[in-house]
Coordinates of C-alpha atoms in Angstrom, one line a residue:
M1 CA 135.2 121.8 88.0
E2 CA 132.8 124.4 86.7
D3 CA 133.3 123.1 83.2
L4 CA 132.7 119.5 84.4
E5 CA 129.5 120.5 86.1
S6 CA 128.3 122.5 83.1
G7 CA 129.0 119.4 80.9
L8 CA 126.8 117.2 83.2
E9 CA 124.0 119.8 83.1
N10 CA 124.1 119.9 79.3
E11 CA 124.4 116.2 78.8
K12 CA 121.8 114.7 76.5
R13 CA 119.2 112.9 78.5
G14 CA 116.5 112.3 75.8
R15 CA 113.1 113.8 75.0
L16 CA 109.6 113.6 76.4
Q17 CA 106.3 114.0 74.6
Y18 CA 103.4 115.2 76.7
S19 CA 100.0 116.8 76.4
L20 CA 98.1 119.4 78.5
E21 CA 94.4 120.0 78.7
Y22 CA 92.7 122.5 81.0
N23 CA 89.0 122.3 81.8
F24 CA 87.7 124.7 84.5
R25 CA 89.9 124.0 87.5
S26 CA 91.1 120.5 86.4
Q27 CA 94.5 120.0 84.6
E28 CA 94.8 116.8 82.6
V29 CA 98.4 115.7 81.9
G30 CA 99.1 113.1 79.2
V31 CA 102.5 111.4 79.3
K32 CA 102.8 110.1 75.8
Q33 CA 106.3 108.7 75.1
A34 CA 110.0 109.3 75.5
A35 CA 112.8 109.0 72.9
D36 CA 116.6 108.7 72.9
L37 CA 116.8 108.3 76.7
K38 CA 120.2 108.2 78.4
A39 CA 121.3 104.6 79.0
M40 CA 121.6 104.0 82.7
D41 CA 122.3 100.3 82.8
S42 CA 125.5 98.4 81.9
G43 CA 123.7 96.7 79.0
G44 CA 123.3 100.1 77.3
T45 CA 119.6 100.5 78.1
S46 CA 117.3 101.6 80.9
D47 CA 114.1 100.6 82.7
P48 CA 112.2 103.9 82.6
Y49 CA 109.1 105.1 84.4
V50 CA 107.7 108.6 85.0
I51 CA 106.6 110.5 88.2
V52 CA 104.3 113.4 87.7
Y53 CA 103.4 116.2 90.2
L54 CA 102.7 119.9 90.8
T55 CA 105.0 121.9 92.9
S56 CA 102.0 123.6 94.4
D57 CA 100.8 120.3 95.9
M58 CA 103.6 117.8 96.3
R59 CA 101.5 115.6 98.5
K60 CA 99.8 114.2 95.3
K61 CA 102.2 112.4 93.0
Y62 CA 101.4 109.9 90.2
E63 CA 103.7 107.2 88.9
S64 CA 103.6 105.4 85.6
K65 CA 104.3 101.7 84.8
V66 CA 107.9 100.6 84.4
Y67 CA 109.1 99.7 80.9
R68 CA 111.9 97.2 80.8
K69 CA 115.1 97.5 78.7
T70 CA 114.1 100.4 76.4
L71 CA 115.3 103.9 75.6
N72 CA 112.1 104.7 73.7
P73 CA 109.2 103.9 76.0
V74 CA 105.6 104.5 75.0
F75 CA 103.7 105.4 78.2
N76 CA 100.3 106.7 77.0
E77 CA 99.1 107.4 80.5
T78 CA 96.9 110.3 81.7
F79 CA 96.8 112.0 85.1
T80 CA 94.4 114.6 86.5
F81 CA 95.2 117.4 89.0
Q82 CA 93.0 120.0 90.6
V83 CA 94.8 123.3 90.0
R84 CA 94.0 126.1 92.4
N85 CA 96.3 128.8 91.1
M86 CA 97.7 128.3 87.6
S87 CA 100.2 131.2 87.9
E88 CA 101.9 129.6 91.0
S89 CA 101.9 126.0 89.7
T90 CA 104.7 124.2 87.9
L91 CA 104.1 120.8 86.4
V92 CA 107.0 118.4 86.9
M93 CA 107.5 115.2 84.9
Q94 CA 110.6 113.2 86.0
I95 CA 111.8 110.0 84.3
Y96 CA 113.6 107.5 86.5
D97 CA 115.5 104.3 85.7
F98 CA 114.1 101.4 87.8
N99 CA 116.6 99.3 89.7
R100 CA 115.4 96.3 91.7
F101 CA 118.3 96.1 94.1
A102 CA 119.4 99.7 94.5
K103 CA 118.2 103.3 94.5
H104 CA 116.4 104.4 91.3
D105 CA 118.4 106.9 89.2
I106 CA 116.8 109.9 87.8
I107 CA 117.4 110.3 84.0
G108 CA 116.0 113.8 83.7
E109 CA 112.9 116.0 84.0
V110 CA 110.6 118.5 82.3
R111 CA 109.3 121.5 84.3
L112 CA 106.4 123.5 82.9
P113 CA 105.3 126.7 84.7
L114 CA 101.6 126.5 83.9
G115 CA 101.2 130.3 84.0
D116 CA 103.3 130.5 80.9
F117 CA 100.9 128.4 78.8
D118 CA 97.7 129.4 76.9
L119 CA 95.5 126.4 77.8
Q120 CA 92.5 127.4 75.7
H121 CA 93.4 124.5 73.4
V122 CA 95.0 121.1 74.0
I123 CA 98.8 121.3 73.9
E124 CA 100.9 118.4 72.7
Q125 CA 104.6 118.7 72.1
W126 CA 108.1 117.3 72.6
Q127 CA 110.6 118.7 75.0
E128 CA 114.2 117.9 75.9
L129 CA 114.9 116.5 79.4
T130 CA 117.1 118.5 81.7
A131 CA 119.0 117.7 84.8
A132 CA 116.7 117.2 87.8
S133 CA 116.2 120.2 90.2
K134 CA 116.3 119.5 94.0
M135 CA 114.8 122.7 95.1
E136 CA 111.5 121.4 96.5
Q137 CA 112.2 117.7 97.2
E138 CA 111.1 116.8 100.8
R139 CA 113.0 114.0 102.3
L140 CA 110.6 111.8 104.3
G141 CA 112.9 108.8 104.8
E142 CA 113.0 105.2 103.7
I143 CA 111.3 102.0 104.9
C144 CA 112.8 98.5 104.5
F145 CA 110.6 95.4 104.6
S146 CA 110.1 92.0 103.1
L147 CA 107.1 90.1 101.8
R148 CA 106.0 86.5 101.4
Y149 CA 102.8 85.0 100.1
I150 CA 102.1 81.2 100.2
P151 CA 99.0 80.4 98.1
S152 CA 98.7 76.9 99.6
T153 CA 98.3 78.3 103.2
S154 CA 96.7 81.7 102.2
K155 CA 99.3 83.4 104.4
L156 CA 100.7 86.8 103.6
T157 CA 103.7 87.7 105.8
V158 CA 105.0 91.3 106.0
V159 CA 108.3 91.8 107.9
I160 CA 109.0 95.4 108.9
L161 CA 112.8 95.5 109.1
E162 CA 113.8 99.2 109.7
A163 CA 113.4 102.8 108.6
K164 CA 116.1 105.2 107.7
K165 CA 116.6 109.0 107.7
L166 CA 113.1 109.8 108.7
K167 CA 111.7 113.3 108.7
R168 CA 112.1 115.1 112.1
M169 CA 108.7 115.5 113.7
D170 CA 109.5 116.6 117.3
S171 CA 111.0 119.8 118.6
S172 CA 114.0 117.8 119.8
G173 CA 114.9 117.2 116.2
L174 CA 113.9 113.5 116.4
S175 CA 110.8 111.3 116.2
D176 CA 109.1 108.5 118.0
P177 CA 108.3 106.3 115.0
F178 CA 106.1 103.2 114.6
V179 CA 104.7 101.5 111.5
K180 CA 101.2 100.5 110.5
V181 CA 100.6 97.7 108.1
Q182 CA 97.1 97.8 106.6
L183 CA 95.2 95.7 104.1
I184 CA 92.6 97.3 101.8
L185 CA 90.2 94.8 100.2
N186 CA 88.2 96.1 97.2
K187 CA 89.1 99.7 98.2
K188 CA 87.7 99.2 101.8
K189 CA 89.7 99.0 105.0
W190 CA 90.0 95.3 106.0
K191 CA 92.8 94.4 108.4
K192 CA 95.6 96.2 110.1
K193 CA 98.5 95.7 112.6
K194 CA 101.3 98.0 113.9
T195 CA 104.7 97.8 115.4
G196 CA 105.9 99.0 118.7
V197 CA 107.1 102.6 119.1
K198 CA 110.8 103.4 119.0
K199 CA 111.7 106.4 121.1
S200 CA 113.8 109.4 119.9
T201 CA 115.2 108.1 116.7
L202 CA 115.2 108.8 113.0
S203 CA 116.5 105.4 112.0
P204 CA 114.5 102.8 114.0
Y205 CA 115.1 99.1 113.8
F206 CA 111.9 97.0 114.2
N207 CA 112.3 93.5 112.8
E208 CA 108.7 92.7 113.4
A209 CA 106.7 90.2 111.4
F210 CA 102.9 90.3 110.7
T211 CA 100.9 87.5 109.1
F212 CA 97.5 87.9 107.5
D213 CA 95.0 85.3 106.1
V214 CA 94.4 86.2 102.5
P215 CA 92.7 83.6 100.3
F216 CA 94.3 83.2 96.9
N217 CA 91.1 84.4 95.1
Q218 CA 91.3 87.7 97.0
I219 CA 95.0 88.5 96.6
Q220 CA 94.5 90.5 93.3
N221 CA 91.9 92.7 95.1
I222 CA 94.3 93.6 98.0
D223 CA 96.2 96.9 98.5
L224 CA 98.9 96.8 101.1
V225 CA 99.6 100.2 102.8
I226 CA 102.8 100.5 104.9
S227 CA 102.8 103.8 106.8
V228 CA 105.3 105.3 109.2
W229 CA 104.0 107.5 112.1
D230 CA 105.3 109.7 114.8
H231 CA 103.9 108.8 118.2
D232 CA 102.8 111.6 120.5
K233 CA 101.3 111.2 124.0
V234 CA 99.7 114.6 124.2
T235 CA 98.5 115.4 120.6
K236 CA 97.4 113.3 117.7
N237 CA 99.9 110.9 116.1
Q238 CA 101.3 112.3 112.8
Q239 CA 101.9 110.3 109.7
I240 CA 105.4 110.8 108.2
G241 CA 104.9 108.9 105.0
K242 CA 103.7 105.7 103.4
V243 CA 104.1 103.1 100.6
F244 CA 101.4 101.4 98.5
L245 CA 101.8 97.9 97.1
G246 CA 99.4 95.6 95.2
C247 CA 98.1 94.9 91.7
R248 CA 96.7 98.4 91.4
A249 CA 100.0 100.0 92.3
T250 CA 102.4 101.4 89.7
G251 CA 106.1 101.5 89.1
N252 CA 108.4 99.8 91.5
Q253 CA 105.6 99.1 94.0
L254 CA 103.8 97.0 91.4
R255 CA 107.1 95.4 90.6
H256 CA 107.8 94.4 94.2
W257 CA 104.3 92.9 94.6
S258 CA 104.6 90.9 91.4
D259 CA 108.0 89.6 92.5
M260 CA 106.4 88.4 95.7
L261 CA 103.6 86.5 93.9
A262 CA 106.0 85.0 91.4
N263 CA 108.5 83.9 94.1
P264 CA 106.9 82.4 97.2
P265 CA 110.0 82.4 99.4
L266 CA 110.5 85.4 101.5
A267 CA 111.3 88.3 99.2
G268 CA 113.6 90.9 100.5
I269 CA 113.0 94.4 99.1
P270 CA 115.5 97.3 98.9
C271 CA 114.7 100.3 101.1
T272 CA 111.8 102.2 99.5
H273 CA 111.4 106.0 99.7
L274 CA 108.3 107.1 101.7
R275 CA 105.6 109.0 99.8
P276 CA 103.8 112.0 101.4
P277 CA 100.7 111.1 103.6
S278 CA 98.3 112.3 101.0
W279 CA 100.0 110.7 98.0
C280 CA 97.7 109.0 95.6
F281 CA 98.3 106.2 93.1
S282 CA 96.4 105.9 89.9
T283 CA 93.5 103.5 90.1
D284 CA 93.5 102.8 86.4
Q285 CA 93.3 99.1 86.3
S286 CA 95.4 99.0 83.1
H287 CA 98.5 99.4 85.2
S288 CA 98.3 95.8 86.4
I289 CA 98.3 94.4 82.8
S290 CA 102.1 94.9 82.6
S291 CA 102.6 92.4 85.4
P292 CA 102.1 88.7 84.6
A293 CA 101.7 87.8 88.2
C294 CA 98.8 90.2 88.6
I295 CA 96.8 89.0 85.6

């Protein structure tokens, strides 16, 4: 067994080219390209995308576009982080294989302890991917929902189906979850609705539908935020996690939104992992170019 596990750890996963540039307290990370990635799909290829974050602030994660059917994707995306303490920060770049109907598989990662680098000059280099570490991953849970948009009636329908394996928020080891569905128009709060509260559960079943009037000429300017909260009668409600969708989203969230626009019938979506409450997605409008439905 030890030999088998060692073989999996040492398995070739591909290489990642990146760049690092430090200016005062800002760290600019360039994800350039990957090469010779491990094939994760039955066709001998993968649908890779990259997640980038600092271990010192896991609330803020960035996600690249998804590249279809390639083992040599060219990302050319840049992400900026505010670094408080270089010696205590490790930069993590993880490459995943996108799967529309199942959990996304991680291909490998690169971990860079920033304190080990001399960032007086721009660094650009290749590094081999290694097996993913699980030491700081926080499990917030999953949210399952479906979407439908009918251009002829300008109706956007969001069905909140259920949540699974939510983070424990109460001293009892459970939570009292409910879901908020919010529309952002041109980066400003516009409309919102919420489900009922489900008491003392980490896997609530909602099956509640919400319909919004969204003219077709505004659909490209909409961000959809689905957030899961823990209700508390005495203190302030706490957010467990959230998911962003829309033409400004990235990765699988952009893919889900594009599928909805391309297929007017109700589009079921596999359960999606919740992001931390302070998670940010890149507002670089170039992300939407990869999606024909969002052009």
